[in-house]
mmCIF file of C-alpha atoms in Angstrom:
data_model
loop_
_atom_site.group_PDB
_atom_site.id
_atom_site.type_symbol
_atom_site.label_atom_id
_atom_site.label_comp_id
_atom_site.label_asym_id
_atom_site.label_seq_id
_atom_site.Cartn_x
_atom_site.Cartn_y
_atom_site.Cartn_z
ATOM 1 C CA UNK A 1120 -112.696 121.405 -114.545
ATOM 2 C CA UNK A 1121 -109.162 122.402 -115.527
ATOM 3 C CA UNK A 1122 -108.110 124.862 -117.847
ATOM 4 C CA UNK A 1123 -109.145 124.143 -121.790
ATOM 5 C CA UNK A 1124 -106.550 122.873 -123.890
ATOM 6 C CA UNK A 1125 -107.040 123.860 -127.455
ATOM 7 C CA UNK A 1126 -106.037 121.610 -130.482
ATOM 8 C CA UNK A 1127 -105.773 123.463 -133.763
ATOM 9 C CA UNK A 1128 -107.077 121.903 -136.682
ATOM 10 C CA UNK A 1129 -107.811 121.891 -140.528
ATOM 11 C CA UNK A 1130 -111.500 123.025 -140.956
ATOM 12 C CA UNK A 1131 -112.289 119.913 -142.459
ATOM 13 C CA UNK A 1132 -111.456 117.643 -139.269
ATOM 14 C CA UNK A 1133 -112.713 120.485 -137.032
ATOM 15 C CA UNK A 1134 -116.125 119.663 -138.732
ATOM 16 C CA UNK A 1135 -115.706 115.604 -138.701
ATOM 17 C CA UNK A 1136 -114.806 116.031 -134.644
ATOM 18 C CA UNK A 1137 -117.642 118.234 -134.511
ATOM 19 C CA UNK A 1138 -120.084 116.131 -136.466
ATOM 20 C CA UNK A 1139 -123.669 116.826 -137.683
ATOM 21 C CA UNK A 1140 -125.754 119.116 -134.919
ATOM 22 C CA UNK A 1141 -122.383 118.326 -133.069
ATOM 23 C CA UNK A 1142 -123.169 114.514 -132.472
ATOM 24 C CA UNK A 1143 -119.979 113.468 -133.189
ATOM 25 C CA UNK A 1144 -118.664 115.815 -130.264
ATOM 26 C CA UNK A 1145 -121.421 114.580 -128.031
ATOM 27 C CA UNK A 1146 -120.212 110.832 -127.968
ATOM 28 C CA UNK A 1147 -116.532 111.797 -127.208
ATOM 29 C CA UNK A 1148 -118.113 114.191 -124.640
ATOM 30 C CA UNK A 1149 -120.036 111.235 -123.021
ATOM 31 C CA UNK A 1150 -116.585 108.277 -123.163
ATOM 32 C CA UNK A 1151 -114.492 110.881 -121.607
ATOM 33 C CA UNK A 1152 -116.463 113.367 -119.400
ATOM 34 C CA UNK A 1153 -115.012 116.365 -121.199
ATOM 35 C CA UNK A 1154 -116.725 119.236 -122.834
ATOM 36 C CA UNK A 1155 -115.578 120.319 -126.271
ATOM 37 C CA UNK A 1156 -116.284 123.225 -128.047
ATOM 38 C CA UNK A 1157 -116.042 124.631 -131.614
ATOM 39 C CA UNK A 1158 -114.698 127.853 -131.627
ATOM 40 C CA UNK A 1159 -112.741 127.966 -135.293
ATOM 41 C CA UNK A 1160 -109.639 126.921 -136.518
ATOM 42 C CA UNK A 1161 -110.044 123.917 -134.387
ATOM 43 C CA UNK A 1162 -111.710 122.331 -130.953
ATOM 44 C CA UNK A 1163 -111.629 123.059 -127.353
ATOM 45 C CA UNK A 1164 -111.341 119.847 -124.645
ATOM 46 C CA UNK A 1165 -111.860 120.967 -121.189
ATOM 47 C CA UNK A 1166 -111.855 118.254 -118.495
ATOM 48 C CA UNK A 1167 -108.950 116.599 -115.954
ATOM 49 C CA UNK A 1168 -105.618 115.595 -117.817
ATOM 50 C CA UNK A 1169 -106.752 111.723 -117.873
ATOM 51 C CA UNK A 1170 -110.024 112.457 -119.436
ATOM 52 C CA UNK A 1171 -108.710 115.120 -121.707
ATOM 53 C CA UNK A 1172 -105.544 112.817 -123.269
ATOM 54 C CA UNK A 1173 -108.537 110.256 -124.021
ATOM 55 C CA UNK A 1174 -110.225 112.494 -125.508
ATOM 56 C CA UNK A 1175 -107.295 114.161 -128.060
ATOM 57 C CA UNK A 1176 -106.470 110.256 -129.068
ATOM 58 C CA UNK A 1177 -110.178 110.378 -130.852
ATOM 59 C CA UNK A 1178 -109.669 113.960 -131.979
ATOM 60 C CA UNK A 1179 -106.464 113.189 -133.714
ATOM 61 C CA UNK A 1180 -107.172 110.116 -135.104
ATOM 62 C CA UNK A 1181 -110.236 111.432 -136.441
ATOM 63 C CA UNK A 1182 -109.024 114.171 -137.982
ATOM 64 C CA UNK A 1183 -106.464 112.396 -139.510
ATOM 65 C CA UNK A 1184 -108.902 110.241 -141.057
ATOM 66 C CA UNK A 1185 -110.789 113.707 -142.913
ATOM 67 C CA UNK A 1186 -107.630 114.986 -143.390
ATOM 68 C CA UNK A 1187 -106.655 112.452 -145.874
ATOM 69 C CA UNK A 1188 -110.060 112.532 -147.297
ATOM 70 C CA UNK A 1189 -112.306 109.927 -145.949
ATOM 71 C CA UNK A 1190 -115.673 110.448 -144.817
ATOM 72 C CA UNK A 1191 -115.996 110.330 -140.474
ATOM 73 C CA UNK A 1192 -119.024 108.340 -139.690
ATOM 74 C CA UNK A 1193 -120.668 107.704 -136.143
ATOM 75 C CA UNK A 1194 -118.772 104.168 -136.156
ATOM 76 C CA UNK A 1195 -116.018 105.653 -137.144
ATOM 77 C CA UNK A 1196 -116.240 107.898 -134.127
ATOM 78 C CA UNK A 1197 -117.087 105.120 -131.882
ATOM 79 C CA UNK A 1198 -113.846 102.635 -132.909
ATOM 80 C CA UNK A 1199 -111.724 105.359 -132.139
ATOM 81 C CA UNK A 1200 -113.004 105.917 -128.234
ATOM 82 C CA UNK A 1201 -112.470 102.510 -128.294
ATOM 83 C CA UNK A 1202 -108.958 102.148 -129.684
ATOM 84 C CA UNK A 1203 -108.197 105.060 -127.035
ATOM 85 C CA UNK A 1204 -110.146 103.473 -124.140
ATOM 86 C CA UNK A 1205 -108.341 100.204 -124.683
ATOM 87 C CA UNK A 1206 -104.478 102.131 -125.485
ATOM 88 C CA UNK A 1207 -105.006 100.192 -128.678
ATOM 89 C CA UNK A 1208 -103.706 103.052 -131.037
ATOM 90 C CA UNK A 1209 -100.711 100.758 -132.411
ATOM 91 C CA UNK A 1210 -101.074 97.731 -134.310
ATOM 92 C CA UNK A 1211 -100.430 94.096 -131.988
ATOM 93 C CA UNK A 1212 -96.681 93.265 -133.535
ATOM 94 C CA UNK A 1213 -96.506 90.411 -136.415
ATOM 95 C CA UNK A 1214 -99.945 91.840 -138.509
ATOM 96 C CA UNK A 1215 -99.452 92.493 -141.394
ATOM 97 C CA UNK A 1216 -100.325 95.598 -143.723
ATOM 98 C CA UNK A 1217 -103.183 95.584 -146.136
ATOM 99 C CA UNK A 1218 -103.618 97.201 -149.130
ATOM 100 C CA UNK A 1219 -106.064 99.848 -147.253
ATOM 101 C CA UNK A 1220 -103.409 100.405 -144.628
ATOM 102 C CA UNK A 1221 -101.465 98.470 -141.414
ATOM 103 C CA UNK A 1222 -103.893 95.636 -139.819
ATOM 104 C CA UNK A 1223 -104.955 96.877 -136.408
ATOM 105 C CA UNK A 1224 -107.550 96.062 -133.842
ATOM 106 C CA UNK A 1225 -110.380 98.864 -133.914
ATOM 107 C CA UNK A 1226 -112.444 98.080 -130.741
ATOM 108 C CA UNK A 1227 -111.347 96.081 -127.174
ATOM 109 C CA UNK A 1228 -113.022 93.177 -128.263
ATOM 110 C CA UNK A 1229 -111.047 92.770 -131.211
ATOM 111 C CA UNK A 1230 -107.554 93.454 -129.019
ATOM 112 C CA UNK A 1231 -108.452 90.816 -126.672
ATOM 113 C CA UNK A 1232 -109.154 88.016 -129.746
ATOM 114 C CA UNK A 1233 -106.099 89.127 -131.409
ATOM 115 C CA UNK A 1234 -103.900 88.870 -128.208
ATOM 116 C CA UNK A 1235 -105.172 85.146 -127.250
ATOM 117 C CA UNK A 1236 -104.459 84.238 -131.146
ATOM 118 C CA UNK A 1237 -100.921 85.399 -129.608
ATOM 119 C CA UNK A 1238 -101.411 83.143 -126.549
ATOM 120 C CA UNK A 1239 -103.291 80.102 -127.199
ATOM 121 C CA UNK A 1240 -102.835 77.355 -129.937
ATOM 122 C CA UNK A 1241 -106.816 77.081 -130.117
ATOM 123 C CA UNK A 1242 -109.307 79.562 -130.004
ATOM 124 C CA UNK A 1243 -112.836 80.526 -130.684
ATOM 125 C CA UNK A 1244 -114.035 83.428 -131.884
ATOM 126 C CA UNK A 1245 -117.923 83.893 -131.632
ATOM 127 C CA UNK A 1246 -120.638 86.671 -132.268
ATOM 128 C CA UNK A 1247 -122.164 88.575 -134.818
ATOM 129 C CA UNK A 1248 -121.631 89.916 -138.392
ATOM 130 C CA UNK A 1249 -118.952 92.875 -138.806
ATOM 131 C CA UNK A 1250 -117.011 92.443 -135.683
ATOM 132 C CA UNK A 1251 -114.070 91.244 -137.521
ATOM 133 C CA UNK A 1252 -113.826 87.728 -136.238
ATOM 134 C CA UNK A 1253 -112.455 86.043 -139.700
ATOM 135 C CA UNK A 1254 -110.791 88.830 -141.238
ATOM 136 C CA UNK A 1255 -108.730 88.933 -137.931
ATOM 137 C CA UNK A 1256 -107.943 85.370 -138.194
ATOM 138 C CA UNK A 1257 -107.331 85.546 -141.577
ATOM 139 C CA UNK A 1258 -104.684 88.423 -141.088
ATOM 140 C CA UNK A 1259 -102.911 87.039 -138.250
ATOM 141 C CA UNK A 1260 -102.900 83.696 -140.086
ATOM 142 C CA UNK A 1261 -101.341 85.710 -143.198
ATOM 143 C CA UNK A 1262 -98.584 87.233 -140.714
ATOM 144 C CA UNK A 1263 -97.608 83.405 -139.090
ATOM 145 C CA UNK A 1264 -97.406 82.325 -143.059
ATOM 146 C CA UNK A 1265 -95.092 85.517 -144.117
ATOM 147 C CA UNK A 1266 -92.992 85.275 -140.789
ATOM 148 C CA UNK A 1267 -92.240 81.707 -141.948
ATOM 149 C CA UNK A 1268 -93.804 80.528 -138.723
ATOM 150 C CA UNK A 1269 -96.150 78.139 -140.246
ATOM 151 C CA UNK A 1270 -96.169 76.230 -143.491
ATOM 152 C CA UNK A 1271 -99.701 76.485 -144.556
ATOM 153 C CA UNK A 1272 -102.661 78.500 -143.844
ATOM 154 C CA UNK A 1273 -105.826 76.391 -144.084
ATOM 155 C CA UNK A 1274 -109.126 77.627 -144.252
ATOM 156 C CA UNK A 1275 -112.467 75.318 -144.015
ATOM 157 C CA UNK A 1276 -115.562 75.604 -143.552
ATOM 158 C CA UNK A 1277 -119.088 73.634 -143.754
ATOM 159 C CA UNK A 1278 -120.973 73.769 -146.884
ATOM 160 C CA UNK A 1279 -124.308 74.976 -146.051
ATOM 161 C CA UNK A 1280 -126.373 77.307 -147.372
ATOM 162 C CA UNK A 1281 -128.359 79.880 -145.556
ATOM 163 C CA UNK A 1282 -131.803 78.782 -145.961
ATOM 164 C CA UNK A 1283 -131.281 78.248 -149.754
ATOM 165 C CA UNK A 1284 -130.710 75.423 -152.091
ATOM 166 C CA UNK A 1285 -128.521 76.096 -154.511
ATOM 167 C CA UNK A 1286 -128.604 72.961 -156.209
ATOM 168 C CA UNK A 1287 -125.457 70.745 -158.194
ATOM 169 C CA UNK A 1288 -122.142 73.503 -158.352
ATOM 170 C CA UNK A 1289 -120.309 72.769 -161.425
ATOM 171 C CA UNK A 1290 -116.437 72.302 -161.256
ATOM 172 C CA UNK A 1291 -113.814 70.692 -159.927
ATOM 173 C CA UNK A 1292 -113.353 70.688 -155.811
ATOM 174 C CA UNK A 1293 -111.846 74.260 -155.857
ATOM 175 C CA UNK A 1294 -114.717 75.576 -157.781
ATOM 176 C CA UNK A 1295 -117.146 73.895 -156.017
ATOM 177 C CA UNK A 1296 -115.823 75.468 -152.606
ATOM 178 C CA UNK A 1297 -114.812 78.742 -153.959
ATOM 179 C CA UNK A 1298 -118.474 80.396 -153.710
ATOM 180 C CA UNK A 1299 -118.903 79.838 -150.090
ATOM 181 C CA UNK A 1300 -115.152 81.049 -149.472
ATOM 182 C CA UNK A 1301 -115.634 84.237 -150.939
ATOM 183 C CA UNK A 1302 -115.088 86.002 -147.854
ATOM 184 C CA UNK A 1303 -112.251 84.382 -146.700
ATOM 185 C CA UNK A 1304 -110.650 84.695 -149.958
ATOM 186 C CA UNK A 1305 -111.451 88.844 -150.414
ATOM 187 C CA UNK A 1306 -109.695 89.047 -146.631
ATOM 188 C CA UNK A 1307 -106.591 87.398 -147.756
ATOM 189 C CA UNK A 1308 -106.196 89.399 -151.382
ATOM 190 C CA UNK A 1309 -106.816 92.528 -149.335
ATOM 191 C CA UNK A 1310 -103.965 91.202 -146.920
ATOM 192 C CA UNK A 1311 -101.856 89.781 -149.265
ATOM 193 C CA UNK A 1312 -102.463 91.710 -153.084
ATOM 194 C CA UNK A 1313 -103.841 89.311 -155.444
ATOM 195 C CA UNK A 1314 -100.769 88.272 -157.206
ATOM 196 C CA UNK A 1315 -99.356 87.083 -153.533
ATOM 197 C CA UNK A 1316 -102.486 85.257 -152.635
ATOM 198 C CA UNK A 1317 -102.814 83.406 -156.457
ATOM 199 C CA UNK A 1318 -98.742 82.755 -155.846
ATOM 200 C CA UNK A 1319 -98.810 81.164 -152.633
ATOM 201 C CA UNK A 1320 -102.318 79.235 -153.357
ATOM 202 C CA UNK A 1321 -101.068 77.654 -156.320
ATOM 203 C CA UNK A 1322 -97.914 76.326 -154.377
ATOM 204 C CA UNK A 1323 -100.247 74.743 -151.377
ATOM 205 C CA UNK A 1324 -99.638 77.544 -149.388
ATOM 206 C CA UNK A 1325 -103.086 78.525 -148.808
ATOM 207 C CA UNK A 1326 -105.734 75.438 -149.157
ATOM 208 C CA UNK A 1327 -109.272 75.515 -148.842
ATOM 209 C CA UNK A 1328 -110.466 72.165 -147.487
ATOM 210 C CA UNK A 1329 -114.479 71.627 -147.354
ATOM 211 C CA UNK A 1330 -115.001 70.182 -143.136
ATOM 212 C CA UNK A 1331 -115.392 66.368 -144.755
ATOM 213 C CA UNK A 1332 -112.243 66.554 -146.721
ATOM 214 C CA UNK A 1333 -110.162 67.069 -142.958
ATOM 215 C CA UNK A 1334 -110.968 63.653 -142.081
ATOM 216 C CA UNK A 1335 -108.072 61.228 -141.232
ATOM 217 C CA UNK A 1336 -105.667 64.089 -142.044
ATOM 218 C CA UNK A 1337 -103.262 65.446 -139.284
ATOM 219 C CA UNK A 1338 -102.733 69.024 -139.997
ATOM 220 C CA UNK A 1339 -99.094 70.099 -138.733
ATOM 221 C CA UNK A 1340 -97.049 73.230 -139.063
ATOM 222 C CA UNK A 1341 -100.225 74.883 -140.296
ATOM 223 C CA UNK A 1342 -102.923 77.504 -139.230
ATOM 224 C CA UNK A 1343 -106.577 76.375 -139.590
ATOM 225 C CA UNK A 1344 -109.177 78.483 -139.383
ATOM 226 C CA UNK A 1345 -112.732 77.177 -139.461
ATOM 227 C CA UNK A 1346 -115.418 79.743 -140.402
ATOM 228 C CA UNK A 1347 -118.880 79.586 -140.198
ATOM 229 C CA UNK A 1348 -118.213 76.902 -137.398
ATOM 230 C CA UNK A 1349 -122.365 77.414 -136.114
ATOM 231 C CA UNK A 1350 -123.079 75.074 -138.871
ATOM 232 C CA UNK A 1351 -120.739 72.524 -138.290
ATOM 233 C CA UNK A 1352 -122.621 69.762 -136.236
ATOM 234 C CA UNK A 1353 -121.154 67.974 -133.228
ATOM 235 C CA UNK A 1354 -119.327 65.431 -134.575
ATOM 236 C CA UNK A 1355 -117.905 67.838 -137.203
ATOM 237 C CA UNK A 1356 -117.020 69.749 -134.618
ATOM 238 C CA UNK A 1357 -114.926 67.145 -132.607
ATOM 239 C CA UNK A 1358 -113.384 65.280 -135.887
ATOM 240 C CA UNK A 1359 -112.229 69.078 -137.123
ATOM 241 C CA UNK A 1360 -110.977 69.854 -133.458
ATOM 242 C CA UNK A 1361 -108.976 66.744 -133.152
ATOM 243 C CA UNK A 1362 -106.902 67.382 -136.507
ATOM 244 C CA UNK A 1363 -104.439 69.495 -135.037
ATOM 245 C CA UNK A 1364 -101.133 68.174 -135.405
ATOM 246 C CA UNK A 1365 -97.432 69.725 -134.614
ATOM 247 C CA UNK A 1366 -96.443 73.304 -134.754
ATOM 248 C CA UNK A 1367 -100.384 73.930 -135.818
ATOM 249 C CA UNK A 1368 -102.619 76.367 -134.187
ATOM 250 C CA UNK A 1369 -106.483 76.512 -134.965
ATOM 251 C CA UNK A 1370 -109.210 79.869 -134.746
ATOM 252 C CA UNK A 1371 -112.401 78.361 -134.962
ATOM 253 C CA UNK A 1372 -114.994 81.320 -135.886
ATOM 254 C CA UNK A 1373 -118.653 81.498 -135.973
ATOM 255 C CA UNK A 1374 -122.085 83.258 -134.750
ATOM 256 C CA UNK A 1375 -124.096 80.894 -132.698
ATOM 257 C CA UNK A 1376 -127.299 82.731 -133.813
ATOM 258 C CA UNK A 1377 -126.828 82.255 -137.142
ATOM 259 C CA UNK A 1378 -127.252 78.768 -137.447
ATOM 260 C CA UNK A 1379 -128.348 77.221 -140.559
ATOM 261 C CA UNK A 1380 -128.373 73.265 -140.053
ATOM 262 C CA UNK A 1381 -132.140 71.843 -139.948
ATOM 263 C CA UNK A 1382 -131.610 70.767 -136.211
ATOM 264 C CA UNK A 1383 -130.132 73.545 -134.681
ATOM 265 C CA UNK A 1384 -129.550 71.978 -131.299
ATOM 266 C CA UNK A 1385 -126.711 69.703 -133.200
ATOM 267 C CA UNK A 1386 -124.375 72.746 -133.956
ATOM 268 C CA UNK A 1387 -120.749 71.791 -132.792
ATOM 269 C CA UNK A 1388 -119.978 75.456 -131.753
ATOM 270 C CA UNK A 1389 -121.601 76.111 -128.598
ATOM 271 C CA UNK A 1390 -121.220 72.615 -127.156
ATOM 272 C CA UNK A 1391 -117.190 72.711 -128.085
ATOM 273 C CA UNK A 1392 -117.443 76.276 -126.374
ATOM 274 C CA UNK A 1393 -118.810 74.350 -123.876
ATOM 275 C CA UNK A 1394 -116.598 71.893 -122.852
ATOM 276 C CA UNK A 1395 -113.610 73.432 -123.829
ATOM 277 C CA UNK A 1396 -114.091 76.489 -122.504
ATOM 278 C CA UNK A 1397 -110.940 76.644 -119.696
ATOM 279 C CA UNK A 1398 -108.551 73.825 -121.127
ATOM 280 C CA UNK A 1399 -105.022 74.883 -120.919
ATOM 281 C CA UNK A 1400 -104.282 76.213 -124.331
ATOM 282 C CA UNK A 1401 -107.883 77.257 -125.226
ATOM 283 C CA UNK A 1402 -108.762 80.569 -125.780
ATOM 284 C CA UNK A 1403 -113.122 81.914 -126.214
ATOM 285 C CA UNK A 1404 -113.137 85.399 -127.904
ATOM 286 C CA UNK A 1405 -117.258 86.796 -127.116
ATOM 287 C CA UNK A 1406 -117.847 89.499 -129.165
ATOM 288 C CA UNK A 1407 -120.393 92.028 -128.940
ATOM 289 C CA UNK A 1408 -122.316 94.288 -130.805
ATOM 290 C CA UNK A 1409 -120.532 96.870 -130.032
ATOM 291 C CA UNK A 1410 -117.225 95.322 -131.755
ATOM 292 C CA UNK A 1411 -119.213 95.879 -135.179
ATOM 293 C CA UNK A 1412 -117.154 97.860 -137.562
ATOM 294 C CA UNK A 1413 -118.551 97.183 -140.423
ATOM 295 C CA UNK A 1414 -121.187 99.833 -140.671
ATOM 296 C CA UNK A 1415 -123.168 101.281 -137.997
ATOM 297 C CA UNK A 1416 -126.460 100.031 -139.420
ATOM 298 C CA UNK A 1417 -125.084 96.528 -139.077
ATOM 299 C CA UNK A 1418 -125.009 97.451 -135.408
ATOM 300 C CA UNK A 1419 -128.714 98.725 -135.242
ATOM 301 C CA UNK A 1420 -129.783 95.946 -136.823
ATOM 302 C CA UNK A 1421 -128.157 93.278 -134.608
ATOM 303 C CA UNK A 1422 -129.623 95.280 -131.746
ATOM 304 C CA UNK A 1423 -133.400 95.091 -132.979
ATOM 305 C CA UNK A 1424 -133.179 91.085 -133.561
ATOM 306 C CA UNK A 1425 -131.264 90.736 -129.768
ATOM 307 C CA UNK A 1426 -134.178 92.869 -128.639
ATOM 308 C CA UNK A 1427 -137.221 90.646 -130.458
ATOM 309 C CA UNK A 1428 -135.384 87.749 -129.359
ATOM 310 C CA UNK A 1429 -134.702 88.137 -126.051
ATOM 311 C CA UNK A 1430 -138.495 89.638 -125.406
ATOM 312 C CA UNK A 1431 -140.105 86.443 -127.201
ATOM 313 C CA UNK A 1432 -137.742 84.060 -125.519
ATOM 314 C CA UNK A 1433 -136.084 82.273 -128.122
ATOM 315 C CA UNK A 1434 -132.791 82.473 -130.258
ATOM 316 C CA UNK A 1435 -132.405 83.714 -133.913
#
């Protein structure tokens, strides 16, 4: 190995690069094949120039993250050697900025579903809870509607429950819809501030539309975004697909083990995935469970049903 290069830090971040019984320092070890050391006052990265500038992308990003006072956590240590693997350090152009900071891919997967959202006027996003598939979509819908680029950002999504009856919902449509948009709806006032997101909802802007209402509509100058798209069935699937009218691009998200319709083999998802998969214009986003962000027990967790399923032979 070369000569060590030696990054000064705060002893805060030296300790969140460091981690507890120095796992944190292990994993960025491991991505990069560099050895890092503690010495005080900040960390040590010895290894060839490639390896090593890999390696100070994680450092500094995560001590930037305890130097503003935020806890570093294992996945937080992990999204970083991805963001550096990837060169994903900058935020894809036209996202917008949050109220917790600037929208930005945190893991490959997540750069490559944001750049065909770019590139294609139809894509899928599929795979499991906490990779960021619909807040994505939600943000870079958010950024076409503030850029002027689109009229209307529409959001849908079947009405089923998971597992559960919940019975007659009170209200009118928008009350009736609300509960299983609450998701979609916390994205967008994150995105937009709540003020922004009642403005522009009240106007039309923003519309929720339940799958049934979509029928005989053309949807033009808009971007649609169909969540929870395993439980749409087959002919949902199709009638939703077909909606897309001029200037209008679609993200269709979902995770096909989490299907909640009574006959499974009828979700719309896979079998759209299926035929549509290499159309001009169609883009399929696969995440995996190592795009989860969203805690890293969310990721253990994910692992443990893959593992029971795969070793009884059937899906979840």
């Amino acid at each position: 190995m070369s000569r060590p290069e030696y990054i000064p830090l705060s002893d805060e971040a030296a300790r969140a690069v460091a981690g507890a019984s120095s796992r944190h320092a292990a994993l960025i070890e491991d991505a990069f094949n560099v050895l890092i050391e503690t010495p005080g006052g900040g960390v040590s990265i010895d290894g060839d120039a490639k390896s090593r500038a890999g390696a100070k992308l994680v450092v500094a990003a995560l001590a930037a993250q305890a130097d503003a006072g935020r806890d570093v956590t294992e996945a937080d240590v992990r999204v970083a050697i991805g963001a550096a693997r990837a060169g994903t350090g900058k935020s894809p152009a036209g996202l917008p900025a949050g109220r917790r900071g600037q929208v930005a891919p945190r893991t490959p997967g997540q750069a490559r579903y944001l750049d065909a959202l770019s590139k294609c006027e139809l894509v899928f996003g599929l795979g499991p809870a906490g990779t960021g598939k619909t807040f994505l979509a939600v943000a870079h819908g958010a950024g076409l509607l503030l850029r002027g680029e689109v009229d209307r950002l529409i959001v849908s999504r079947p009405a089923v429950e998971a597992g559960e009856r919940l019975g007659f919902l009170p209200g009118d449509l928008t009350e009736k819809v609300d509960p299983y948009m609450a998701p979609v709806w916390e994205a967008l006032t994150d995105i937009l501030g709540p003020e922004q997101f009642r403005r522009r909802r009240e106007k039309g802007e923003i519309e929720v539309a339940p799958i049934a209402f979509l029928r005989g509509r053309t949807l033009s100058h808009a971007f649609v975004i169909v969540d929870e798209a395993q439980n749409t069935t087959r002919l949902q699937m199709k009638m939703v697909l077909t909606r897309i009218g001029e200037g209008s691009r679609m993200a269709v998200t979902g995770d096909p083990s989490q299907i909640d319709l009574v006959n499974a083999a009828d979700s719309g998802l896979a079998h759209a995935v299926g035929l549509l998969e290499g159309v001009k214009g169609v883009g399929v986003n696969r995440f995996a469970v190592e795009d989860i962000v969203r805690h890293p027990m969310v990721e253990r967790i994910v692992r443990a049903y893959d593992a029971d399923a795969a070793k009884n032979g059937r899906a979840i």
